[in-house]
Every structure is written in C-alpha cells, then in structure tokens.
C-alpha cells in the first residue's frame, strides 16, 4: 500500500525558514499531482501549494513569493521550502498526491480527489 511519508518541519522564529518533504513509499508510473496543505485548530484545511507532473507549481496568495514547492519525480519526493515565516504559518502541514487528475492539479480538486495523504508534520513559528 502506497503511503506518503513526511519529514522536516519544526519550530522557528518569525522571519526564519524551514523545509518539509515527503516521499511516496512505492513508485507509480502514473502521473502525479502533488501538493501541500495546512491546518490550524479551528480552521479548515487550506491548500498551500501544488505541483503538476510537468513541474508547474501554484501557490495560495498568502504564501506566494515566500514558499517554493518542488519535486524530484525520479524519487517520488515532494519538497516545500518556506521562508519569511510568520506566526500565521503555524500549523500541521500535510502532503498529498493523486493520479486521478492525470498529473494536473486542478483548483477544483476536493479532498476526496487526493488518493494519498501524509501523516502531517508540525510547523511552529514564534513571534
């Protein structure tokens, strides 16, 4: 059974940087859309960044210019580089992947469209 295994995250002061990454435990020949989501207590999970099989990345407005999403398709690994962090970036970060959209990360993809989810990794930014 394929799984997404996350690593990274941690605690940092405002203005600092962190990495999170995840790897798909078993390779697939299907094209993957991969992405990062985050959730904080009392809020709905929000989409932070996605990256298509082509390598095209998209970001939410609140992280655009500060976060960089990248992938190593040969290693089925997804990365998120986070810079200029603020306390509002604090939350549990989840990676996700799906083959159901042919490698495209449509904005209309709902939670049920993502096949695989990571276990989550905590990011805490202190002021």
Short mmCIF file of the C-alpha atoms (twelve columns), coordinates in Angstrom:
data_MODEL
# 
_entry.id   MODEL 
# 
loop_
_atom_site.group_PDB 
_atom_site.id 
_atom_site.type_symbol 
_atom_site.label_atom_id 
_atom_site.label_alt_id 
_atom_site.label_comp_id 
_atom_site.label_asym_id 
_atom_site.label_seq_id 
_atom_site.Cartn_x 
_atom_site.Cartn_y 
_atom_site.Cartn_z 
_atom_site.pdbx_PDB_model_num 
ATOM 1   C CA . UNK A 1   0.000   0.000  0.000   1 
ATOM 2   C CA . UNK A 2   1.446   3.308  -1.037  1 
ATOM 3   C CA . UNK A 3   1.978   5.913  1.629   1 
ATOM 4   C CA . UNK A 4   3.312   9.427  1.798   1 
ATOM 5   C CA . UNK A 5   5.971   9.732  4.463   1 
ATOM 6   C CA . UNK A 6   6.695   13.243 5.664   1 
ATOM 7   C CA . UNK A 7   9.732   14.718 7.330   1 
ATOM 8   C CA . UNK A 8   11.027  18.116 8.309   1 
ATOM 9   C CA . UNK A 9   9.090   20.930 9.890   1 
ATOM 10  C CA . UNK A 10  9.803   22.027 13.450  1 
ATOM 11  C CA . UNK A 11  9.976   25.349 15.240  1 
ATOM 12  C CA . UNK A 12  11.466  28.614 14.121  1 
ATOM 13  C CA . UNK A 13  11.240  32.294 14.940  1 
ATOM 14  C CA . UNK A 14  9.387   34.706 12.713  1 
ATOM 15  C CA . UNK A 15  11.398  35.547 9.640   1 
ATOM 16  C CA . UNK A 16  13.099  32.185 9.626   1 
ATOM 17  C CA . UNK A 17  12.980  29.315 7.156   1 
ATOM 18  C CA . UNK A 18  12.064  25.639 7.232   1 
ATOM 19  C CA . UNK A 19  11.839  22.661 4.904   1 
ATOM 20  C CA . UNK A 20  9.257   19.942 4.769   1 
ATOM 21  C CA . UNK A 21  9.405   16.974 2.441   1 
ATOM 22  C CA . UNK A 22  7.539   13.792 1.714   1 
ATOM 23  C CA . UNK A 23  8.184   10.663 -0.294  1 
ATOM 24  C CA . UNK A 24  5.755   8.224  -1.876  1 
ATOM 25  C CA . UNK A 25  6.673   4.827  -0.488  1 
ATOM 26  C CA . UNK A 26  6.135   2.937  -3.756  1 
ATOM 27  C CA . UNK A 27  6.746   4.187  -7.255  1 
ATOM 28  C CA . UNK A 28  3.960   4.601  -9.735  1 
ATOM 29  C CA . UNK A 29  4.091   5.007  -13.491 1 
ATOM 30  C CA . UNK A 30  1.009   7.182  -13.384 1 
ATOM 31  C CA . UNK A 31  1.410   10.937 -13.491 1 
ATOM 32  C CA . UNK A 32  1.116   12.535 -10.100 1 
ATOM 33  C CA . UNK A 33  -0.279  15.839 -8.996  1 
ATOM 34  C CA . UNK A 34  1.303   16.562 -5.616  1 
ATOM 35  C CA . UNK A 35  0.614   19.251 -3.104  1 
ATOM 36  C CA . UNK A 36  0.879   20.710 0.367   1 
ATOM 37  C CA . UNK A 37  -1.970  21.580 2.686   1 
ATOM 38  C CA . UNK A 38  -2.002  23.015 6.161   1 
ATOM 39  C CA . UNK A 39  -4.449  23.080 9.018   1 
ATOM 40  C CA . UNK A 40  -4.620  25.049 12.214  1 
ATOM 41  C CA . UNK A 41  -7.038  24.479 15.091  1 
ATOM 42  C CA . UNK A 42  -10.437 25.933 14.375  1 
ATOM 43  C CA . UNK A 43  -9.778  26.443 10.689  1 
ATOM 44  C CA . UNK A 44  -10.444 24.378 7.618   1 
ATOM 45  C CA . UNK A 45  -7.554  22.717 5.881   1 
ATOM 46  C CA . UNK A 46  -6.198  25.016 3.204   1 
ATOM 47  C CA . UNK A 47  -4.277  24.306 0.069   1 
ATOM 48  C CA . UNK A 48  -0.832  25.876 0.210   1 
ATOM 49  C CA . UNK A 49  0.936   24.755 -2.943  1 
ATOM 50  C CA . UNK A 50  0.615   22.204 -5.688  1 
ATOM 51  C CA . UNK A 51  2.912   20.958 -8.383  1 
ATOM 52  C CA . UNK A 52  1.898   19.163 -11.521 1 
ATOM 53  C CA . UNK A 53  3.654   16.269 -13.221 1 
ATOM 54  C CA . UNK A 54  5.125   18.845 -15.623 1 
ATOM 55  C CA . UNK A 55  6.745   20.679 -12.719 1 
ATOM 56  C CA . UNK A 56  4.401   23.651 -12.860 1 
ATOM 57  C CA . UNK A 57  3.797   24.909 -9.324  1 
ATOM 58  C CA . UNK A 58  0.957   27.026 -7.994  1 
ATOM 59  C CA . UNK A 59  0.628   28.758 -4.650  1 
ATOM 60  C CA . UNK A 60  -2.020  30.268 -2.461  1 
ATOM 61  C CA . UNK A 61  -1.945  34.050 -2.245  1 
ATOM 62  C CA . UNK A 62  -0.755  34.039 1.360   1 
ATOM 63  C CA . UNK A 63  2.421   32.076 0.605   1 
ATOM 64  C CA . UNK A 64  3.173   33.243 -2.938  1 
ATOM 65  C CA . UNK A 65  6.716   34.576 -3.090  1 
ATOM 66  C CA . UNK A 66  7.718   33.036 0.247   1 
ATOM 67  C CA . UNK A 67  7.232   29.297 -0.308  1 
ATOM 68  C CA . UNK A 68  8.741   27.155 -3.039  1 
ATOM 69  C CA . UNK A 69  7.310   23.787 -3.946  1 
ATOM 70  C CA . UNK A 70  9.500   21.389 -5.898  1 
ATOM 71  C CA . UNK A 71  9.656   17.724 -6.708  1 
ATOM 72  C CA . UNK A 72  12.070  15.009 -7.684  1 
ATOM 73  C CA . UNK A 73  9.871   12.801 -9.813  1 
ATOM 74  C CA . UNK A 74  12.520  10.092 -10.110 1 
ATOM 75  C CA . UNK A 75  12.448  9.755  -6.345  1 
ATOM 76  C CA . UNK A 76  8.706   10.446 -5.932  1 
ATOM 77  C CA . UNK A 77  9.671   13.131 -3.462  1 
ATOM 78  C CA . UNK A 78  7.991   16.453 -2.808  1 
ATOM 79  C CA . UNK A 79  9.558   19.428 -1.081  1 
ATOM 80  C CA . UNK A 80  8.332   22.681 0.373   1 
ATOM 81  C CA . UNK A 81  10.829  25.388 1.176   1 
ATOM 82  C CA . UNK A 82  9.297   28.006 3.468   1 
ATOM 83  C CA . UNK A 83  10.936  31.386 4.007   1 
ATOM 84  C CA . UNK A 84  9.995   34.635 5.731   1 
ATOM 85  C CA . UNK A 85  7.784   32.637 8.043   1 
ATOM 86  C CA . UNK A 86  5.218   34.360 10.222  1 
ATOM 87  C CA . UNK A 87  3.218   33.061 13.194  1 
ATOM 88  C CA . UNK A 88  0.242   32.775 10.842  1 
ATOM 89  C CA . UNK A 89  2.111   29.984 9.028   1 
ATOM 90  C CA . UNK A 90  1.939   27.832 12.131  1 
ATOM 91  C CA . UNK A 91  0.030   24.616 11.605  1 
ATOM 92  C CA . UNK A 92  0.098   20.968 10.672  1 
ATOM 93  C CA . UNK A 93  1.370   20.540 7.163   1 
ATOM 94  C CA . UNK A 94  0.177   17.640 5.059   1 
ATOM 95  C CA . UNK A 95  1.427   16.462 1.705   1 
ATOM 96  C CA . UNK A 96  -0.938  14.819 -0.730  1 
ATOM 97  C CA . UNK A 97  -0.771  13.171 -4.111  1 
ATOM 98  C CA . UNK A 98  -3.148  11.846 -6.688  1 
ATOM 99  C CA . UNK A 99  -3.077  10.096 -10.055 1 
ATOM 100 C CA . UNK A 100 -6.769  10.759 -10.665 1 
ATOM 101 C CA . UNK A 101 -6.261  14.040 -12.480 1 
ATOM 102 C CA . UNK A 102 -3.684  12.831 -14.981 1 
ATOM 103 C CA . UNK A 103 -0.898  14.800 -13.369 1 
ATOM 104 C CA . UNK A 104 -2.782  18.095 -13.390 1 
ATOM 105 C CA . UNK A 105 -3.553  19.971 -10.177 1 
ATOM 106 C CA . UNK A 106 -6.912  21.478 -10.924 1 
ATOM 107 C CA . UNK A 107 -8.090  24.046 -8.407  1 
ATOM 108 C CA . UNK A 108 -11.364 22.142 -8.293  1 
ATOM 109 C CA . UNK A 109 -9.785  19.039 -6.756  1 
ATOM 110 C CA . UNK A 110 -11.568 18.294 -3.498  1 
ATOM 111 C CA . UNK A 111 -10.239 16.361 -0.541  1 
ATOM 112 C CA . UNK A 112 -11.820 13.183 -1.888  1 
ATOM 113 C CA . UNK A 113 -9.847  13.540 -5.146  1 
ATOM 114 C CA . UNK A 114 -6.496  13.150 -3.427  1 
ATOM 115 C CA . UNK A 115 -5.503  9.481  -3.198  1 
ATOM 116 C CA . UNK A 116 -2.655  9.688  -0.754  1 
ATOM 117 C CA . UNK A 117 -2.086  11.813 2.334   1 
ATOM 118 C CA . UNK A 118 0.921   12.179 4.569   1 
ATOM 119 C CA . UNK A 119 0.684   11.858 8.318   1 
ATOM 120 C CA . UNK A 120 1.327   15.547 8.834   1 
ATOM 121 C CA . UNK A 121 4.254   17.424 10.250  1 
ATOM 122 C CA . UNK A 122 4.058   20.363 12.639  1 
ATOM 123 C CA . UNK A 123 5.412   23.786 11.793  1 
ATOM 124 C CA . UNK A 124 5.500   26.323 14.598  1 
ATOM 125 C CA . UNK A 125 6.554   29.933 14.100  1 
ATOM 126 C CA . UNK A 126 7.028   32.080 17.168  1 
ATOM 127 C CA . UNK A 127 6.943   35.855 17.205  1 
# 
